[in-house]
Short mmCIF file of C-alpha atoms and ligand atoms in Angstrom, two decimals:
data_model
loop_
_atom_site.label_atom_id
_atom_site.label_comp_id
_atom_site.label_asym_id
_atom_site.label_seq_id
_atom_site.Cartn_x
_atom_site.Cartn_y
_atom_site.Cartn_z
CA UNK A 1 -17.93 -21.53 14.05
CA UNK A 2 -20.14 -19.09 11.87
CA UNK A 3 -21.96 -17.83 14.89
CA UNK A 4 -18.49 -16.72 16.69
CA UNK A 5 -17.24 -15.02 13.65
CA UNK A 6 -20.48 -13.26 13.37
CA UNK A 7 -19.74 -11.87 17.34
CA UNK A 8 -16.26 -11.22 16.53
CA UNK A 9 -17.74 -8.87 13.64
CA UNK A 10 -20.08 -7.32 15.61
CA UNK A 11 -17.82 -6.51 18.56
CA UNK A 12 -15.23 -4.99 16.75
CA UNK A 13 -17.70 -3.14 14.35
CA UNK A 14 -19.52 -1.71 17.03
CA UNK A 15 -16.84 -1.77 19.93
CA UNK A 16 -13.77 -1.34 18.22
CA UNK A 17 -13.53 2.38 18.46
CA UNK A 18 -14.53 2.33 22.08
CA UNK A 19 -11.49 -0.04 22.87
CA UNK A 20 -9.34 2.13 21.04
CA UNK A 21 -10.68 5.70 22.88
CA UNK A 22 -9.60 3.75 26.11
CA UNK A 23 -6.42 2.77 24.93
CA UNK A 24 -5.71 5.99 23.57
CA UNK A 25 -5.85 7.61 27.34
CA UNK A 26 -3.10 5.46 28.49
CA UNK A 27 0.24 5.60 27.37
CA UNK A 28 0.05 2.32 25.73
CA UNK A 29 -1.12 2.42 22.63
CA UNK A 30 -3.93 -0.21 21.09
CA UNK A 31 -3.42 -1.90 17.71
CA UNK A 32 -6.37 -0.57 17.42
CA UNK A 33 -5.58 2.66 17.72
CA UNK A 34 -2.59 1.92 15.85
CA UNK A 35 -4.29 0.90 12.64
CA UNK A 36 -7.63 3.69 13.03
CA UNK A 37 -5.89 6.12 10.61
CA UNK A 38 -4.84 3.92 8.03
CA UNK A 39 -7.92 1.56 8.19
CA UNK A 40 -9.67 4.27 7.36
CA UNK A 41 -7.89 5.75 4.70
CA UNK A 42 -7.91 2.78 2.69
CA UNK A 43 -5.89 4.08 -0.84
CA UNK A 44 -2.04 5.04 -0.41
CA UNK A 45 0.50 5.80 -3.20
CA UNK A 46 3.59 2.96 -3.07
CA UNK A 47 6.42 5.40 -4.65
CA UNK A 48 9.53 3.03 -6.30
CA UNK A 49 12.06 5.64 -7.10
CA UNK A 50 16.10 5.21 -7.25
CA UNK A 51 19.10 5.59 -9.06
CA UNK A 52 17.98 2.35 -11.55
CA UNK A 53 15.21 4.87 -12.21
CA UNK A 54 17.48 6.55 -14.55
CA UNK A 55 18.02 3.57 -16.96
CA UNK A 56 14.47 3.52 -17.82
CA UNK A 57 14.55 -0.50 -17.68
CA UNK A 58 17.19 -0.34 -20.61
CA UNK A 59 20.78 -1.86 -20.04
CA UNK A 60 23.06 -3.24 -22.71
CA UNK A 61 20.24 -3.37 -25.22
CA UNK A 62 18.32 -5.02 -22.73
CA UNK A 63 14.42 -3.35 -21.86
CA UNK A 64 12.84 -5.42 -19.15
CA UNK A 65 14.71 -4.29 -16.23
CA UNK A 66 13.52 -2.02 -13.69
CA UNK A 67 14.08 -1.20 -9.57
CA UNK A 68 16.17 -5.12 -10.01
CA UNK A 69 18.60 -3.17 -12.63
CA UNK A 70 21.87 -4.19 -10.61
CA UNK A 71 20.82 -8.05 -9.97
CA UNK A 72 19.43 -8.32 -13.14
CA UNK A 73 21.76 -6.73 -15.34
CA UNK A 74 24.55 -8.15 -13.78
CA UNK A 75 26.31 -4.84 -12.75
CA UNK A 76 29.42 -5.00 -10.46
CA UNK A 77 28.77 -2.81 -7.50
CA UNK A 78 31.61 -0.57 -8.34
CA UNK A 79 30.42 0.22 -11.75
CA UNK A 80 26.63 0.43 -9.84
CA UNK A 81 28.50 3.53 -7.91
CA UNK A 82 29.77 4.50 -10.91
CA UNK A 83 26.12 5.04 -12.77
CA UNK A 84 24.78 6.04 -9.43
CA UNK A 85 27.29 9.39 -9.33
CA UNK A 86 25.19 10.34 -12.56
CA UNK A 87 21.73 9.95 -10.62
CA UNK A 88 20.46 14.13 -10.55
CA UNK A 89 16.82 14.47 -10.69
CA UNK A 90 16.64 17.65 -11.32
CA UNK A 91 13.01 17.82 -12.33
CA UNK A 92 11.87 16.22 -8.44
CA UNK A 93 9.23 17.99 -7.07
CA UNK A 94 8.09 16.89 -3.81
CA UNK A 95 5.04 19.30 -3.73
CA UNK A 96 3.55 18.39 -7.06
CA UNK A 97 3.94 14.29 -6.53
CA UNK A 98 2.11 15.00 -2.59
CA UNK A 99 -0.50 16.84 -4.47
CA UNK A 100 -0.66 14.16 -7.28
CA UNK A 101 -1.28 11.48 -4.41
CA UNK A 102 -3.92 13.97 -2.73
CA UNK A 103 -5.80 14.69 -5.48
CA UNK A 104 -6.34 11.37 -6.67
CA UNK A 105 -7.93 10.33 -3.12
CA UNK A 106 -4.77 8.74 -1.62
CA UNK A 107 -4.40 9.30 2.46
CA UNK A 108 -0.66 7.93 2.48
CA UNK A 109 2.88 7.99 0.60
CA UNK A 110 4.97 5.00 0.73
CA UNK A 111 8.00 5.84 -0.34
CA UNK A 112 11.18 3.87 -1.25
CA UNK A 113 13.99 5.06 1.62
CA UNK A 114 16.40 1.64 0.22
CA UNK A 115 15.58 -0.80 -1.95
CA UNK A 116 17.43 -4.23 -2.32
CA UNK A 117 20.48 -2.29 -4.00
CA UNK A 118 21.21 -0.72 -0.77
CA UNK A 119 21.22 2.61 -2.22
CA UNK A 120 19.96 5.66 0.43
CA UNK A 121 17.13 7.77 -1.19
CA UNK A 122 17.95 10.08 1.94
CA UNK A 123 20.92 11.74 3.80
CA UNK A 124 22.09 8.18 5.27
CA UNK A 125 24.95 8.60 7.91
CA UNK A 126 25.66 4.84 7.90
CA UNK A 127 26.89 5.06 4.51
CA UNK A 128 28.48 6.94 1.63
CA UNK A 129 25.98 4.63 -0.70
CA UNK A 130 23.08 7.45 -1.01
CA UNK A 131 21.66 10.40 -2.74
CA UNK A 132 23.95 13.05 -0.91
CA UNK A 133 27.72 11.17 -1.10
CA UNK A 134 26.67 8.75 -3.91
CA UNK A 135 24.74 10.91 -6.41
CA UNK A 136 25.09 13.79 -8.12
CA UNK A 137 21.44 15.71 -6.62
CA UNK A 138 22.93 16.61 -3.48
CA UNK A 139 19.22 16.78 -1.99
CA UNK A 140 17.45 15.02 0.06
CA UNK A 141 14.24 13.74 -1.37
CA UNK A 142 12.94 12.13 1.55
CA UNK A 143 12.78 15.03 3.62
CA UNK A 144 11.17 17.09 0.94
CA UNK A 145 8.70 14.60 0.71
CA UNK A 146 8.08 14.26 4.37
CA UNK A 147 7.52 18.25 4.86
CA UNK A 148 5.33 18.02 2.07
CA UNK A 149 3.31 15.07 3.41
CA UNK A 150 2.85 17.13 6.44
CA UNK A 151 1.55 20.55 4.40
CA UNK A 152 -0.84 18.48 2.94
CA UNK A 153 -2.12 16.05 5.33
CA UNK A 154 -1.06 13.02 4.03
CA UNK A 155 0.56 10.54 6.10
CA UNK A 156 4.68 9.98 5.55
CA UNK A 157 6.02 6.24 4.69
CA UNK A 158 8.83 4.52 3.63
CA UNK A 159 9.73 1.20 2.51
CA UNK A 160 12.86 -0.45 3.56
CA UNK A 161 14.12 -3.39 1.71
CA UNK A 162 15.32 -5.49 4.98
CA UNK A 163 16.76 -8.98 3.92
CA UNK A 164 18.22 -7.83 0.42
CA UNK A 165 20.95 -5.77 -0.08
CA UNK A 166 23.04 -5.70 -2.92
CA UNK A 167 26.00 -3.39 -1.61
CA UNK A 168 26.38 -4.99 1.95
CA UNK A 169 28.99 -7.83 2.29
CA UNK A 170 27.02 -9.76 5.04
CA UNK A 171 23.44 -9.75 3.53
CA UNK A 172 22.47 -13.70 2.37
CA UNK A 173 19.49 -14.65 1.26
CA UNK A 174 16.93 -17.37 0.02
CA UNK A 175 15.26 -20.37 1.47
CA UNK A 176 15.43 -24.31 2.06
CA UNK A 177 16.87 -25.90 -1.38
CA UNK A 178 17.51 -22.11 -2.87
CA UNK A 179 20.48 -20.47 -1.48
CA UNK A 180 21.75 -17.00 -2.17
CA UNK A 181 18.58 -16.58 -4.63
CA UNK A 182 18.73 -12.88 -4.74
CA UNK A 183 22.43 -12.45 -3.05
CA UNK A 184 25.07 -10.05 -4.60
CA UNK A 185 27.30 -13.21 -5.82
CA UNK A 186 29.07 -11.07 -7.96
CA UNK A 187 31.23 -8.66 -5.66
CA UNK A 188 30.62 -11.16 -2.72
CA UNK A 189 30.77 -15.09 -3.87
CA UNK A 190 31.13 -16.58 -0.62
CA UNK A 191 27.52 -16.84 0.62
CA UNK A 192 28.55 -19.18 3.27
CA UNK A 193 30.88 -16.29 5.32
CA UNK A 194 27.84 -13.73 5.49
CA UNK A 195 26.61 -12.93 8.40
CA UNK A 196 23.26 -11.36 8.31
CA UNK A 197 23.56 -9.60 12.07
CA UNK A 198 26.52 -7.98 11.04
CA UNK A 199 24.68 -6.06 7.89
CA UNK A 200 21.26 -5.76 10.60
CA UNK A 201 24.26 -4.29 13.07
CA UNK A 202 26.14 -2.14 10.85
CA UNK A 203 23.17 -0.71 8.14
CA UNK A 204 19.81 -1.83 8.62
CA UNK A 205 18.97 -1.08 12.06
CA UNK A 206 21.39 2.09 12.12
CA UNK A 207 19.10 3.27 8.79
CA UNK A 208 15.58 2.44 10.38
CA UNK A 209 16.58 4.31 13.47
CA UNK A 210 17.78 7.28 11.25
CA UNK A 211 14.48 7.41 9.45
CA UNK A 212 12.43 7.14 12.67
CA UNK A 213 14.35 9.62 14.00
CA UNK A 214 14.96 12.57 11.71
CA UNK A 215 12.02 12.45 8.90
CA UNK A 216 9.39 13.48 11.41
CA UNK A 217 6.10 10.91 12.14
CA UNK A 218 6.45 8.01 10.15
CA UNK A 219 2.90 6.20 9.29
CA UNK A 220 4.44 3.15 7.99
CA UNK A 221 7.66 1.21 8.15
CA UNK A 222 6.84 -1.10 4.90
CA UNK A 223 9.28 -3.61 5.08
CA UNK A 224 10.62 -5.56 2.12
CA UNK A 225 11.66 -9.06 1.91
CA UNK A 226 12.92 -10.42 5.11
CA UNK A 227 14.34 -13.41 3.45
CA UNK A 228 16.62 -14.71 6.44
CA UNK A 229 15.82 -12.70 8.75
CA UNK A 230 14.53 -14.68 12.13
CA UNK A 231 11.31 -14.02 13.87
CA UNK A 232 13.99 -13.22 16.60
CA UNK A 233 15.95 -10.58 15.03
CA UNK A 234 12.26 -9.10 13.70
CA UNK A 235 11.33 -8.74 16.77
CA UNK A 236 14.25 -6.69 17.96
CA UNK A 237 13.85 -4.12 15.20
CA UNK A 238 9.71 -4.37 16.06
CA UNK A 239 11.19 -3.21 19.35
CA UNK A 240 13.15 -0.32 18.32
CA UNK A 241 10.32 1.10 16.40
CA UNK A 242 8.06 0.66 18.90
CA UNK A 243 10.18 2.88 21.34
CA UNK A 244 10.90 5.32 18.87
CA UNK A 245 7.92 6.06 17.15
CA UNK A 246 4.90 3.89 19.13
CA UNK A 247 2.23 5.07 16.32
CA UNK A 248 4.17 3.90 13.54
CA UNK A 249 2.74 0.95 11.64
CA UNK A 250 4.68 -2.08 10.88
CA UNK A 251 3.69 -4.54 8.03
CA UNK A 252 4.51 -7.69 7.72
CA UNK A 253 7.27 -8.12 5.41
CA UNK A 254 9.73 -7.32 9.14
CA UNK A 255 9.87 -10.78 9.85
CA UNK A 256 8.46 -14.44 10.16
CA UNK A 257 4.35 -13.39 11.62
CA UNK A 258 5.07 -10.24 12.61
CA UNK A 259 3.54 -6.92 12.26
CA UNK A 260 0.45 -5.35 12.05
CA UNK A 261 -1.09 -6.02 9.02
CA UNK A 262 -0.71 -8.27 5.81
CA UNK A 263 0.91 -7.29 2.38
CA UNK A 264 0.01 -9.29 -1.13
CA UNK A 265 1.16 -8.37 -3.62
CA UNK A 266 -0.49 -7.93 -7.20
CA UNK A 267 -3.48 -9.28 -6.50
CA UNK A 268 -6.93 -8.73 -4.25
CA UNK A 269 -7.74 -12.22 -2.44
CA UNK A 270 -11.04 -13.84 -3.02
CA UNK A 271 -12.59 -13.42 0.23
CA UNK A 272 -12.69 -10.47 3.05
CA UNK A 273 -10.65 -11.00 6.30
CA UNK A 274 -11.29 -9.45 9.76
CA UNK A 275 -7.50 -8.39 10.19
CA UNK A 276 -5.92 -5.87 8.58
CA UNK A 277 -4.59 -6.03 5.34
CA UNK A 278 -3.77 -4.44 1.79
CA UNK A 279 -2.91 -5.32 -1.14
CA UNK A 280 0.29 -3.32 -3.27
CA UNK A 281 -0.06 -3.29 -7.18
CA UNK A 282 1.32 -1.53 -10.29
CA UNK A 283 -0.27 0.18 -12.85
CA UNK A 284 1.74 -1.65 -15.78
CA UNK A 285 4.23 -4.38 -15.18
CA UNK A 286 6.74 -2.83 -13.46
CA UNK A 287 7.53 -0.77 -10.03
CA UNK A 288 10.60 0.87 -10.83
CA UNK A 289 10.14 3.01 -13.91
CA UNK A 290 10.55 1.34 -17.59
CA UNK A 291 9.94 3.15 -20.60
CA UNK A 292 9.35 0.33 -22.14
CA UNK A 293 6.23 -0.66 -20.47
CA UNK A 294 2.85 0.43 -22.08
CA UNK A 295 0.86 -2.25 -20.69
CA UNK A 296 -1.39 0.37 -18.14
CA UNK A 297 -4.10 -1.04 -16.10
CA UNK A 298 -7.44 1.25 -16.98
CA UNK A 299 -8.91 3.53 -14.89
CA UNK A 300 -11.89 1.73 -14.70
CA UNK A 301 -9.96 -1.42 -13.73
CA UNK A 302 -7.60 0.75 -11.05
CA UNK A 303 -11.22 1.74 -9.94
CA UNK A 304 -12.74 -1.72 -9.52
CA UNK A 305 -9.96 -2.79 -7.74
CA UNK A 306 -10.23 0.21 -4.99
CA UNK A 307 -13.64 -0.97 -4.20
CA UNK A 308 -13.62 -4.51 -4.77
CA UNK A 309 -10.06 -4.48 -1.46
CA UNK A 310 -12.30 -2.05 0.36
CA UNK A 311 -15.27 -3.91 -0.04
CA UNK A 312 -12.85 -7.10 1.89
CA UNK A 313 -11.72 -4.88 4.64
CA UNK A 314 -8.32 -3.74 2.96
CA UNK A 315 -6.06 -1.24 1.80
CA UNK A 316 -4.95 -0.54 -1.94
CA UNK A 317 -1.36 0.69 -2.01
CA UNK A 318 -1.06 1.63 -6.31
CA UNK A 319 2.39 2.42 -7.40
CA UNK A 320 3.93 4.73 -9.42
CA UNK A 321 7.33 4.63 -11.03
CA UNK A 322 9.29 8.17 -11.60
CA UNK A 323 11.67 8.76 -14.29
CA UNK A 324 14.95 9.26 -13.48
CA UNK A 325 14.73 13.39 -13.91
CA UNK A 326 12.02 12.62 -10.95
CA UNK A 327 8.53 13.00 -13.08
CA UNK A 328 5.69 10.77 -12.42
CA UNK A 329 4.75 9.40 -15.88
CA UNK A 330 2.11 10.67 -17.90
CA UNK A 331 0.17 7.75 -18.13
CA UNK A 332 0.20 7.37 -14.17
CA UNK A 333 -0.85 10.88 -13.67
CA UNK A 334 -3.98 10.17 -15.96
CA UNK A 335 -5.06 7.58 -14.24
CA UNK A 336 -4.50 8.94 -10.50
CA UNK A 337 -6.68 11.91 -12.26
CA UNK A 338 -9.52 9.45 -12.96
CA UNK A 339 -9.43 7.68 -9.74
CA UNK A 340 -9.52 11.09 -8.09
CA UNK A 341 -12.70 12.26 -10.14
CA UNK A 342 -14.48 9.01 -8.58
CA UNK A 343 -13.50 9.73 -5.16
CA UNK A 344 -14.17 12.97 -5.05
CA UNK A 345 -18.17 11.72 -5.50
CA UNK A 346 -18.10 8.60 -3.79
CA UNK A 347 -15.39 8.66 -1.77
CA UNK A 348 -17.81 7.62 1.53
CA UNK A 349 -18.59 4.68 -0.01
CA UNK A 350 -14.55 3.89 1.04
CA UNK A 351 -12.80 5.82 3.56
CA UNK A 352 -13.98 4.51 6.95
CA UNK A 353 -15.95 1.63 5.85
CA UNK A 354 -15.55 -2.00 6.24
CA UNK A 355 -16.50 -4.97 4.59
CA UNK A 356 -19.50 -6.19 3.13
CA UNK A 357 -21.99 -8.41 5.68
CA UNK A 358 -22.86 -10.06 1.93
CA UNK A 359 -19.55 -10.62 0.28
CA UNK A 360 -19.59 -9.81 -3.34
CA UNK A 361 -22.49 -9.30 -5.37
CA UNK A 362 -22.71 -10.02 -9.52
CA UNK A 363 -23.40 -6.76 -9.61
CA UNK A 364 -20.23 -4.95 -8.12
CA UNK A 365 -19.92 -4.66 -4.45
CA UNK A 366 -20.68 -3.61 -1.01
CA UNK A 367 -19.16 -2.02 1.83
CA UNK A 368 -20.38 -0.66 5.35
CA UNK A 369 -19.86 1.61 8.18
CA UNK A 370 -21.72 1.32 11.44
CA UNK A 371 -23.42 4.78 12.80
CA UNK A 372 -25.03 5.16 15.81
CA UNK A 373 -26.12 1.31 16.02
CA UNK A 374 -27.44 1.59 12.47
CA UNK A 375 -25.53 0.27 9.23
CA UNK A 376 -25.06 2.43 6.29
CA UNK A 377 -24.58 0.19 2.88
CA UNK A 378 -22.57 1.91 -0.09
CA UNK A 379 -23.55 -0.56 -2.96
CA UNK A 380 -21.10 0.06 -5.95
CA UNK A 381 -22.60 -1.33 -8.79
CA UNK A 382 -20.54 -1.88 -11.91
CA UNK A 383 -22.89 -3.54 -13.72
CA UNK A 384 -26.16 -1.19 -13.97
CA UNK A 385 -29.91 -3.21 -14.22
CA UNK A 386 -30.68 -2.26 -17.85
CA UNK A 387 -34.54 -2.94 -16.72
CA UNK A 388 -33.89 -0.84 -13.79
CA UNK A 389 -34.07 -3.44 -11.03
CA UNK A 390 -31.54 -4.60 -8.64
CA UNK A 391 -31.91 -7.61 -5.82
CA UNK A 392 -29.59 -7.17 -2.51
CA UNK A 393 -29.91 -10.63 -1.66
CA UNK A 394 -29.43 -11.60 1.94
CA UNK A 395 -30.71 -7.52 3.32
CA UNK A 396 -33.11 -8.60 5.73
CA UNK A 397 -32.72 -4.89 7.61
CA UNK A 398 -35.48 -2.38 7.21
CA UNK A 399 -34.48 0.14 4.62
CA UNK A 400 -34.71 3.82 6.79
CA UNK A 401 -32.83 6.03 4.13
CA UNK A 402 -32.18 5.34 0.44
CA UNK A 403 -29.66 7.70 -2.51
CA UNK A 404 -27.83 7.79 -5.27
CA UNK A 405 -24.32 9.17 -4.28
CA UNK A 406 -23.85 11.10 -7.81
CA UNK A 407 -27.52 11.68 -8.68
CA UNK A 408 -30.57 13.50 -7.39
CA UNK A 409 -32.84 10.84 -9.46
CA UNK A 410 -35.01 9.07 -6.81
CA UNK A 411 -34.65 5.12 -6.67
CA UNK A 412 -37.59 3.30 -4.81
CA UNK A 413 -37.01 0.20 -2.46
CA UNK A 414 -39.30 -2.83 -1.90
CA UNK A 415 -38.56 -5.44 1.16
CA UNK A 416 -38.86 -9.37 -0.20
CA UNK A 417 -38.12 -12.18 1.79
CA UNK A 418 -35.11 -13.54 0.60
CA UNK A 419 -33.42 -9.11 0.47
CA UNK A 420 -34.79 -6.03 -0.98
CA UNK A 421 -35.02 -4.88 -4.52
CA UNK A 422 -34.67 -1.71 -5.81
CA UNK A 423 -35.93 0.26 -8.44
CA UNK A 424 -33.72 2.71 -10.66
CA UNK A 425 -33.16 5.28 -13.21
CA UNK A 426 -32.35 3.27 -16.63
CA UNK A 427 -29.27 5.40 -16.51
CA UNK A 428 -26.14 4.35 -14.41
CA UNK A 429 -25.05 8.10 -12.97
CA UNK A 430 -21.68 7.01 -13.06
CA UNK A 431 -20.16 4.78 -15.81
CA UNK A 432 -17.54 2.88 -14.07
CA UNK A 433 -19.30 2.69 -10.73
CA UNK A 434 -22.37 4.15 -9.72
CA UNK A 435 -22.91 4.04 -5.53
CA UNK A 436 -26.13 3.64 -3.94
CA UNK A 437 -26.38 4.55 -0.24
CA UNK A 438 -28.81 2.90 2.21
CA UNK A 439 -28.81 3.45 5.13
CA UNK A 440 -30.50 0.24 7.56
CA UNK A 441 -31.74 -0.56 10.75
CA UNK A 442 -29.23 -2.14 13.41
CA UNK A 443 -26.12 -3.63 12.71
CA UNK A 444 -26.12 -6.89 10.10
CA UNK A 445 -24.99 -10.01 11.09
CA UNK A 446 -24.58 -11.55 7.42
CA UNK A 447 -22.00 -14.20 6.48
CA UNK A 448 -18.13 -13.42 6.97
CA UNK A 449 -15.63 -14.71 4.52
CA UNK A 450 -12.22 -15.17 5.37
C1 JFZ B 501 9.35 -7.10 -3.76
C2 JFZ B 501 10.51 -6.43 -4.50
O1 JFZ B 501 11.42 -7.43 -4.94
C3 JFZ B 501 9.99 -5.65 -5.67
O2 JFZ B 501 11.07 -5.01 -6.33
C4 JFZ B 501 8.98 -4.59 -5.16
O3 JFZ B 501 9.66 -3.68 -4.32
C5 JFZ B 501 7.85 -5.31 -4.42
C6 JFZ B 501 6.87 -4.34 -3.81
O4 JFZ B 501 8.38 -6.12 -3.36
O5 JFZ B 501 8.76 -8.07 -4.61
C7 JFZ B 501 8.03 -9.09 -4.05
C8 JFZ B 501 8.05 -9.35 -2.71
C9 JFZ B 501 7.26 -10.38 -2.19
C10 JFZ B 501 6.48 -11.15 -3.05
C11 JFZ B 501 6.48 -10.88 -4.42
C12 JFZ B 501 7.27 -9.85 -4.92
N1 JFZ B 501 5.69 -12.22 -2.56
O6 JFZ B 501 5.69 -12.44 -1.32
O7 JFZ B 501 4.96 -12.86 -3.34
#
């Protein structure tokens, strides 16, 4: 079984692109082709911004809510409205979040259009339940964000909350032995008369087709919590993207195994996987923005976990929570700052690559790209030698080309049987992770993990 893993690595390591070039001169268009962009970008900002942003995760004394604020502080949906009339972010600034996101290395924006309280971040014609007839900002962030993804290069996204919403009469939810979980029991009791179509009819496919249709190229419809949503009725709205916008990526949170790539959430699996994949996370406890919350993930740790999901084949989606005025907090911005400093050295060692032949190392970890039938290896060791030698167990390669990615020191290499070890400065160049680039003979074979 090993042996045919090892082939399926090879061939889409070294033919993958090829497939895709073909692909790309017909009018279909390849999952492979599909993905190319975002598998290599690897690092997107996830953006959870609404009108609950304005509470700050306070309500009634309470401090733990957050982008939940209706469901979990029990707010009718009238008095929801109500608070949602006072939603004006005046301090929004869709050029300086884009360049926030580009200078800290990130390739994509996801960006909340709806979230499960059904409120539009955008100029929604379906409903008067959205920043233009329900708030007080009149503007439309979405598009401001979208022109500014496309100044900048970065690629526009939006997440679209698909099986919860809190304003719709006709929007059950939840699962064998749980019923109406995360349903709107409050203005709409009777979880027995919804019926879901009618909500997919009359808001969510209406919305989806609006935002494929006038925000420009979409990168990625990131879907939200399909709850009851059948692989049937998934399909359909796979359809309508597909027709609209063929490029646009679809994870899959659209429906029961669909879409194009895999989503977990707040946490970076043990082992690599051939298929695409990312994993979303926050930098303190919360995705919609709550003062409250000082428990930040460090830089170094934000850091780690870039290379460690590129190092498994996936993408890292970090979020950030705006206030309610529409600032980025502080303590995100630092951090986005740090990550940015990294990548701006190393950033070969992740955009483009796949992952490690090896798996993980004690040391920190490994990813690859595959050049002209020869393998380049960006080792990103967290944990320098202190006596200045490292073992890459398993590299049975020859060793053509050998660097430090932030150093001009020289580092020396010496073939054993069971790898190579190499020898280097006493110094780490980089104190969270220093990269080491080597660049091998012929494509490795070495173990897959799923
Ligand atoms: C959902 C939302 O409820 C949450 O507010 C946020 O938008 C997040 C990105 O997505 O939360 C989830 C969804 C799925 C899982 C966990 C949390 N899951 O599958 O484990």
């Amino acid at each position: 079984m090993r042996k045919i893993k090892n082939f399926i690595l090879l061939f889409v390591l070294v033919f993958g692109s090829a497939n895709a070039q073909n692909a790309a001169n017909s009018t279909e268009i390849s999952p492979e082709e599909r993905m190319e962009w975002w598998q290599d970008a690897r690092f997107g900002m996830f953006i959870h911004w609404g009108v609950y942003s304005q509470a700050g995760g306070e309500w009634n004394g309470e401090t733990n809510h957050a982008e939940w604020l209706q469901f979990t502080a029990k707010i009718p949906l009238q008095e929801y409205k109500a608070y949602a009339k006072t939603f004006n972010p005046v301090k929004f600034d869709a050029k300086e979040w884009v360049s926030i996101a580009k200078n800290a290395g990130m390739k994509y924006i996801v960006v909340t259009s709806k979230h499960h309280d059904g409120f539009a971040m955008y100029n929604s014609q379906v409903n008067d339940h959205n920043i233009i007839k329900g708030a007080s900002f009149q503007r439309d962030p979405l598009k401001e964000l979208a022109e500014e993804c496309k100044k900048q290069g970065l690629r526009f996204c939006v997440y679209y909350s698909l099986g919860r919403d809190w304003e719709d009469p006709d929007c059950p939810t939840g699962y064998a032995g749980n019923i109406a979980w995360r349903s709107n029991l409050i203005d709409y009791p009777i979880e027995k008369d919804k019926k879901l179509q009618r909500y997919l009819d009359r808001k969510a496919i209406p919305q989806i087709k609006e935002l494929l249709t006038d925000y420009g190229d979409i990168g990625v419809m990131w879907f939200d919590t399909y709850e009851l949503v059948s692989k049937q009725q998934g399909q359909k709205i796979v359809d309508i993207i597909r027709e609209l916008q063929p490029k646009c990526i679809i994870n899959s949170r659209v429906g029961p195994c669909l879409g194009d790539y895999t989503v977990n959430e707040q946490e970076v699996p043990e082992g690599a996987s051939i298929k695409p994949w990312e994993s979303c996370m926050t930098m303190n406890n919360h995705w919609g923005y709550n003062k409250a919350d000082n428990d930040w993930r460090t830089s170094e740790e934000l850091i780690h976990h870039l290379i460690d999901i590129a190092s498994k084949g996936g993408n890292f989606l970090l979020n950030v929570g705006p206030t309610g005025e529409g600032v980025i907090p502080a303590e995100s911005v630092e951090r986005l700052k740090a990550v940015g400093d990294w990548i701006n050295v190393n950033g070969e060692a992740i955009y483009g690559t796949t992952f490690s032949p090896f798996g993980k190392f004690d040391w920190g970890r490994c990813t690859q790209r595959v050049e002209n039938g020869n393998t380049v290896l960006y080792l990103s060791v967290f944990d320098w030698p202190t006596d200045g030698e490292l073992t890459v167990p398993g590299l049975q390669n020859k060793v053509l080309k050998y660097s430090l990615l932030d150093s001009d020191e020289k580092i020396a290499v010496k073939a054993l049987d069971h790898g190579v070890v190499l020898k280097l400065p006493r110094k780490a160049p980089d104190a969270i992770a220093s990269v080491i680039k080597l660049e091998v003979d012929g494509v490795i074979s070495g173990q897959f993990l799923e």
